[in-house]
Amino acid sequence: MKKAFGPLLVVVAVMFVVAPFLIANAPYESTMGLIQKIFYYHVPSWFAMYLAIAVCGAASAVYLFKGTPIADAYATAGAEVAVVFGLCGLVTGPLWGRVAWGVWWQWDVRLTTALLLELIFVAYLMVRRFGGPGAEKLAAATALFGTATAPFVYKSVDIWRTVHPQTTVIPTLKPSMGGPFAFSSLAFLLLSALLLTARVHLAKRQMMVDEMYLAYEDQS
Amino acid sequence: MFFRTAWLVLRKDVAIEVKSLEVLTTTLFFAIACVLIFAFAFVKNGQAPEDAAAGILWIAIAFSGTLALGRTFERERYAETLRALLLAPAPRPALYVGKLLGMLALLASAEVLLVPLIAFLFQAALFSRPVLLVGILAGGTVGFSAVGTLFAAMLVRARSRDVLLPILLYPITIPVIIGGVRGTAALLASPVDEPSAIMWIGILAAFDVVFVTLSLWTFEPLMTE
């Protein structure tokens, strides 16, 4: 991954430059018009969040049962990236809702549970920051519970009748809309993966510096 | 061995509580204070809105539950008794189950007083379907206590546990609280919305299964230093 990081970063940058053109050329949705185009940004950011949550949950389980420090680094990175992309989703959603529903926010099952998921991972980061010694395990447990809630958030639109569009919309997209959508989803997933690796790399460096510092302390 | 350990932990907790009644009385008092504050917030012209009773009931349960969780484990911290329990050659998940049962008993006794009180104060027909009501109360309380017991036990060692318990507990248990509130509101609707109430009991049961399984699974590594 270390060697591929630079080239992949270029690829993602190019994808993010190309994506607006693809999105602009995609046909207008018949009822919603221009505002529907936020969908190419909104849905992929949630996909990116789910990817980060999956990484965070899996890494937390490994850390809890094996205690490997690197798994903890992956879990932190996952939670941070999840919060960032969740914020993207929570900002773009109301922009669309203002036009489509006439209000910024609806207390609908999907919106409420999505906000909840974001809150769980913000709580994760707060525990890590303010929990003191032993907070890593506490945070790992929080991440596991958050990960268990994620599929429920994703499926909530199909279980209840909500005002939020259903997940079944995506496979029925016309190729002229599905193409740009797949492209921007891929761009977002790749970006989230790159952010994750960069964050883990930083954590590794931090661990190295800590070790060197301790070694130096021992010598003097 | 498993059930015997759980039973012994439960019996120990009940014995301590029966002697002092500390947690039970403070929890009950706090719950009643909650009801009063929210009554002031919602009642207009002497009448509360229709669904308010359901919300107030669950807010009181969640808030006083957090208080009870904090107090119960604070007691274990004083003389490092939780460490002693963990040192005992007993299966760790059994300790968790014992603690969870103690918590459930405590919250159940709080609810025995709270539910009639709210029915009385808000003219809420909570007892029109007693079986469904018990189902919703049980489902919500088990989910809340399952997560609460796990996090409170973990937080015994943490520095700022008083702040961290609500921060962690509320986001994770909100689905359960929502289930409880909507289920109770379905019971209060006239005519009673039985299918919705049964659906919410199902959802609560699903969350209970997930939360209890996750807690049993993670209690052992979490409590190992």
mmCIF file of C-alpha atoms in Angstrom, chain B residues 15-191:
data_model
loop_
_atom_site.group_PDB
_atom_site.id
_atom_site.type_symbol
_atom_site.label_atom_id
_atom_site.label_comp_id
_atom_site.label_asym_id
_atom_site.label_seq_id
_atom_site.Cartn_x
_atom_site.Cartn_y
_atom_site.Cartn_z
ATOM 1 C CA ALA B 15 -28.824 -8.460 50.077
ATOM 2 C CA ILE B 16 -26.765 -5.249 50.145
ATOM 3 C CA GLU B 17 -29.580 -3.264 48.589
ATOM 4 C CA VAL B 18 -32.261 -4.614 50.947
ATOM 5 C CA LYS B 19 -30.134 -3.593 53.922
ATOM 6 C CA SER B 20 -29.401 -0.028 52.821
ATOM 7 C CA LEU B 21 -32.129 0.687 50.232
ATOM 8 C CA GLU B 22 -29.765 3.401 49.051
ATOM 9 C CA VAL B 23 -29.906 2.931 45.300
ATOM 10 C CA LEU B 24 -33.602 2.066 45.195
ATOM 11 C CA THR B 25 -34.782 5.115 47.152
ATOM 12 C CA THR B 26 -32.500 7.588 45.348
ATOM 13 C CA THR B 27 -33.442 6.120 41.955
ATOM 14 C CA LEU B 28 -37.145 6.313 42.735
ATOM 15 C CA PHE B 29 -36.902 9.851 44.027
ATOM 16 C CA PHE B 30 -34.948 10.929 40.967
ATOM 17 C CA ALA B 31 -37.472 9.247 38.630
ATOM 18 C CA ILE B 32 -40.347 11.069 40.293
ATOM 19 C CA ALA B 33 -38.466 14.373 40.059
ATOM 20 C CA CYS B 34 -37.950 13.689 36.331
ATOM 21 C CA VAL B 35 -41.674 13.087 35.857
ATOM 22 C CA LEU B 36 -42.426 16.364 37.601
ATOM 23 C CA ILE B 37 -39.984 18.400 35.508
ATOM 24 C CA PHE B 38 -41.283 16.982 32.258
ATOM 25 C CA ALA B 39 -44.859 17.470 33.375
ATOM 26 C CA PHE B 40 -44.072 21.177 33.793
ATOM 27 C CA ALA B 41 -42.482 21.228 30.347
ATOM 28 C CA PHE B 42 -45.409 19.637 28.517
ATOM 29 C CA VAL B 43 -48.649 20.396 30.356
ATOM 30 C CA LYS B 44 -50.680 23.293 28.991
ATOM 31 C CA ASN B 45 -53.998 24.413 30.484
ATOM 32 C CA GLY B 46 -53.944 21.500 32.884
ATOM 33 C CA GLN B 47 -53.773 18.954 30.057
ATOM 34 C CA ALA B 48 -50.749 17.020 28.775
ATOM 35 C CA PRO B 49 -50.516 16.224 25.047
ATOM 36 C CA GLU B 50 -51.676 12.710 24.181
ATOM 37 C CA ASP B 51 -48.327 10.984 23.692
ATOM 38 C CA ALA B 52 -46.446 12.858 26.418
ATOM 39 C CA ALA B 53 -46.973 10.131 29.023
ATOM 40 C CA ALA B 54 -45.073 7.576 26.908
ATOM 41 C CA GLY B 55 -42.105 9.893 26.462
ATOM 42 C CA ILE B 56 -42.017 10.957 30.098
ATOM 43 C CA LEU B 57 -42.145 7.344 31.295
ATOM 44 C CA TRP B 58 -39.120 6.347 29.207
ATOM 45 C CA ILE B 59 -37.140 9.476 29.958
ATOM 46 C CA ALA B 60 -37.641 8.797 33.663
ATOM 47 C CA ILE B 61 -36.553 5.166 33.213
ATOM 48 C CA ALA B 62 -33.470 6.103 31.176
ATOM 49 C CA PHE B 63 -32.327 8.916 33.473
ATOM 50 C CA SER B 64 -32.900 7.108 36.744
ATOM 51 C CA GLY B 65 -31.428 3.936 35.214
ATOM 52 C CA THR B 66 -28.188 5.799 34.508
ATOM 53 C CA LEU B 67 -28.113 7.041 38.060
ATOM 54 C CA ALA B 68 -28.700 3.550 39.437
ATOM 55 C CA LEU B 69 -25.961 2.101 37.211
ATOM 56 C CA GLY B 70 -23.493 4.678 38.450
ATOM 57 C CA ARG B 71 -24.340 4.090 42.104
ATOM 58 C CA THR B 72 -24.341 0.281 41.911
ATOM 59 C CA PHE B 73 -20.856 0.176 40.460
ATOM 60 C CA GLU B 74 -19.563 2.990 42.637
ATOM 61 C CA ARG B 75 -20.302 0.653 45.546
ATOM 62 C CA GLU B 76 -18.171 -2.062 43.910
ATOM 63 C CA ARG B 77 -15.310 0.400 43.547
ATOM 64 C CA TYR B 78 -14.979 1.486 47.188
ATOM 65 C CA ALA B 79 -13.227 -1.589 48.527
ATOM 66 C CA GLU B 80 -12.078 -2.900 45.124
ATOM 67 C CA THR B 81 -14.737 -5.588 45.401
ATOM 68 C CA LEU B 82 -15.199 -5.724 41.651
ATOM 69 C CA ARG B 83 -11.543 -6.708 41.319
ATOM 70 C CA ALA B 84 -12.103 -9.389 43.948
ATOM 71 C CA LEU B 85 -15.097 -10.668 41.992
ATOM 72 C CA LEU B 86 -13.036 -10.777 38.813
ATOM 73 C CA LEU B 87 -10.245 -12.651 40.609
ATOM 74 C CA ALA B 88 -12.647 -15.367 41.689
ATOM 75 C CA PRO B 89 -12.353 -18.582 39.642
ATOM 76 C CA ALA B 90 -15.768 -18.066 38.075
ATOM 77 C CA PRO B 91 -16.802 -17.577 34.440
ATOM 78 C CA ARG B 92 -16.690 -13.828 33.731
ATOM 79 C CA PRO B 93 -19.904 -13.739 31.664
ATOM 80 C CA ALA B 94 -21.696 -15.219 34.695
ATOM 81 C CA LEU B 95 -20.627 -12.193 36.747
ATOM 82 C CA TYR B 96 -22.075 -9.994 34.025
ATOM 83 C CA VAL B 97 -25.349 -11.906 34.030
ATOM 84 C CA GLY B 98 -25.598 -11.609 37.812
ATOM 85 C CA LYS B 99 -24.992 -7.857 37.684
ATOM 86 C CA LEU B 100 -27.473 -7.494 34.814
ATOM 87 C CA LEU B 101 -30.158 -9.382 36.737
ATOM 88 C CA GLY B 102 -29.593 -7.125 39.760
ATOM 89 C CA MET B 103 -29.964 -4.060 37.575
ATOM 90 C CA LEU B 104 -33.131 -5.477 36.014
ATOM 91 C CA ALA B 105 -34.625 -6.168 39.432
ATOM 92 C CA LEU B 106 -33.864 -2.603 40.499
ATOM 93 C CA LEU B 107 -35.366 -1.005 37.399
ATOM 94 C CA ALA B 108 -38.372 -3.328 37.525
ATOM 95 C CA SER B 109 -39.148 -2.234 41.067
ATOM 96 C CA ALA B 110 -38.797 1.400 39.970
ATOM 97 C CA GLU B 111 -41.210 0.766 37.100
ATOM 98 C CA VAL B 112 -43.739 -0.861 39.409
ATOM 99 C CA LEU B 113 -44.093 2.540 41.042
ATOM 100 C CA LEU B 114 -43.505 4.764 38.013
ATOM 101 C CA VAL B 115 -46.059 3.249 35.641
ATOM 102 C CA PRO B 116 -49.097 3.619 37.934
ATOM 103 C CA LEU B 117 -47.886 7.091 38.916
ATOM 104 C CA ILE B 118 -47.768 8.226 35.293
ATOM 105 C CA ALA B 119 -51.083 6.545 34.499
ATOM 106 C CA PHE B 120 -52.566 8.434 37.461
ATOM 107 C CA LEU B 121 -50.970 11.840 36.778
ATOM 108 C CA PHE B 122 -51.564 11.944 33.019
ATOM 109 C CA GLN B 123 -54.884 10.046 32.821
ATOM 110 C CA ALA B 124 -53.025 7.602 30.571
ATOM 111 C CA ALA B 125 -54.760 4.289 29.877
ATOM 112 C CA LEU B 126 -51.538 2.338 30.318
ATOM 113 C CA PHE B 127 -53.245 -0.724 31.761
ATOM 114 C CA SER B 128 -55.718 -1.391 28.953
ATOM 115 C CA ARG B 129 -53.405 -4.085 27.500
ATOM 116 C CA PRO B 130 -51.327 -5.277 30.476
ATOM 117 C CA VAL B 131 -49.569 -8.100 28.599
ATOM 118 C CA LEU B 132 -48.364 -5.807 25.818
ATOM 119 C CA LEU B 133 -47.313 -3.185 28.376
ATOM 120 C CA VAL B 134 -45.216 -5.743 30.254
ATOM 121 C CA GLY B 135 -43.695 -6.871 26.944
ATOM 122 C CA ILE B 136 -42.666 -3.333 26.003
ATOM 123 C CA LEU B 137 -41.351 -2.526 29.488
ATOM 124 C CA ALA B 138 -39.377 -5.773 29.635
ATOM 125 C CA GLY B 139 -37.969 -5.368 26.122
ATOM 126 C CA GLY B 140 -36.881 -1.790 26.710
ATOM 127 C CA THR B 141 -35.472 -2.384 30.179
ATOM 128 C CA VAL B 142 -33.437 -5.442 29.164
ATOM 129 C CA GLY B 143 -31.860 -3.631 26.201
ATOM 130 C CA PHE B 144 -31.041 -0.557 28.262
ATOM 131 C CA SER B 145 -29.620 -2.490 31.217
ATOM 132 C CA ALA B 146 -27.625 -4.894 29.030
ATOM 133 C CA VAL B 147 -25.606 -2.062 27.516
ATOM 134 C CA GLY B 148 -25.641 -0.057 30.742
ATOM 135 C CA THR B 149 -24.249 -2.853 32.916
ATOM 136 C CA LEU B 150 -21.432 -3.540 30.460
ATOM 137 C CA PHE B 151 -20.356 0.097 30.176
ATOM 138 C CA ALA B 152 -20.770 0.891 33.859
ATOM 139 C CA ALA B 153 -18.631 -2.148 34.740
ATOM 140 C CA MET B 154 -15.934 -1.024 32.323
ATOM 141 C CA LEU B 155 -16.051 2.565 33.508
ATOM 142 C CA VAL B 156 -15.270 1.567 37.091
ATOM 143 C CA ARG B 157 -11.603 1.965 36.174
ATOM 144 C CA ALA B 158 -11.956 5.084 34.005
ATOM 145 C CA ARG B 159 -11.067 8.546 35.224
ATOM 146 C CA SER B 160 -14.135 10.594 34.255
ATOM 147 C CA ARG B 161 -16.730 7.830 34.578
ATOM 148 C CA ASP B 162 -19.612 10.067 35.691
ATOM 149 C CA VAL B 163 -19.481 12.005 32.425
ATOM 150 C CA LEU B 164 -18.591 9.112 30.163
ATOM 151 C CA LEU B 165 -21.441 6.790 31.185
ATOM 152 C CA PRO B 166 -24.266 8.974 29.788
ATOM 153 C CA ILE B 167 -22.155 9.968 26.767
ATOM 154 C CA LEU B 168 -21.694 6.326 25.789
ATOM 155 C CA LEU B 169 -24.971 4.933 27.030
ATOM 156 C CA TYR B 170 -27.493 7.298 25.441
ATOM 157 C CA PRO B 171 -26.414 7.166 21.780
ATOM 158 C CA ILE B 172 -26.156 3.383 21.891
ATOM 159 C CA THR B 173 -29.437 2.772 23.711
ATOM 160 C CA ILE B 174 -31.531 5.379 21.894
ATOM 161 C CA PRO B 175 -32.944 2.746 19.493
ATOM 162 C CA VAL B 176 -34.260 0.877 22.544
ATOM 163 C CA ILE B 177 -35.688 4.072 24.073
ATOM 164 C CA ILE B 178 -37.365 4.945 20.756
ATOM 165 C CA GLY B 179 -38.849 1.450 20.639
ATOM 166 C CA GLY B 180 -40.156 1.811 24.178
ATOM 167 C CA VAL B 181 -41.649 5.255 23.584
ATOM 168 C CA ARG B 182 -43.313 4.376 20.263
ATOM 169 C CA GLY B 183 -44.594 1.059 21.630
ATOM 170 C CA THR B 184 -46.063 2.721 24.720
ATOM 171 C CA ALA B 185 -47.534 5.497 22.561
ATOM 172 C CA ALA B 186 -49.224 2.832 20.415
ATOM 173 C CA LEU B 187 -50.844 1.474 23.596
ATOM 174 C CA LEU B 188 -52.042 4.957 24.552
ATOM 175 C CA ALA B 189 -53.629 5.636 21.153
ATOM 176 C CA SER B 190 -57.385 5.369 21.061
ATOM 177 C CA PRO B 191 -58.327 2.845 19.797
#
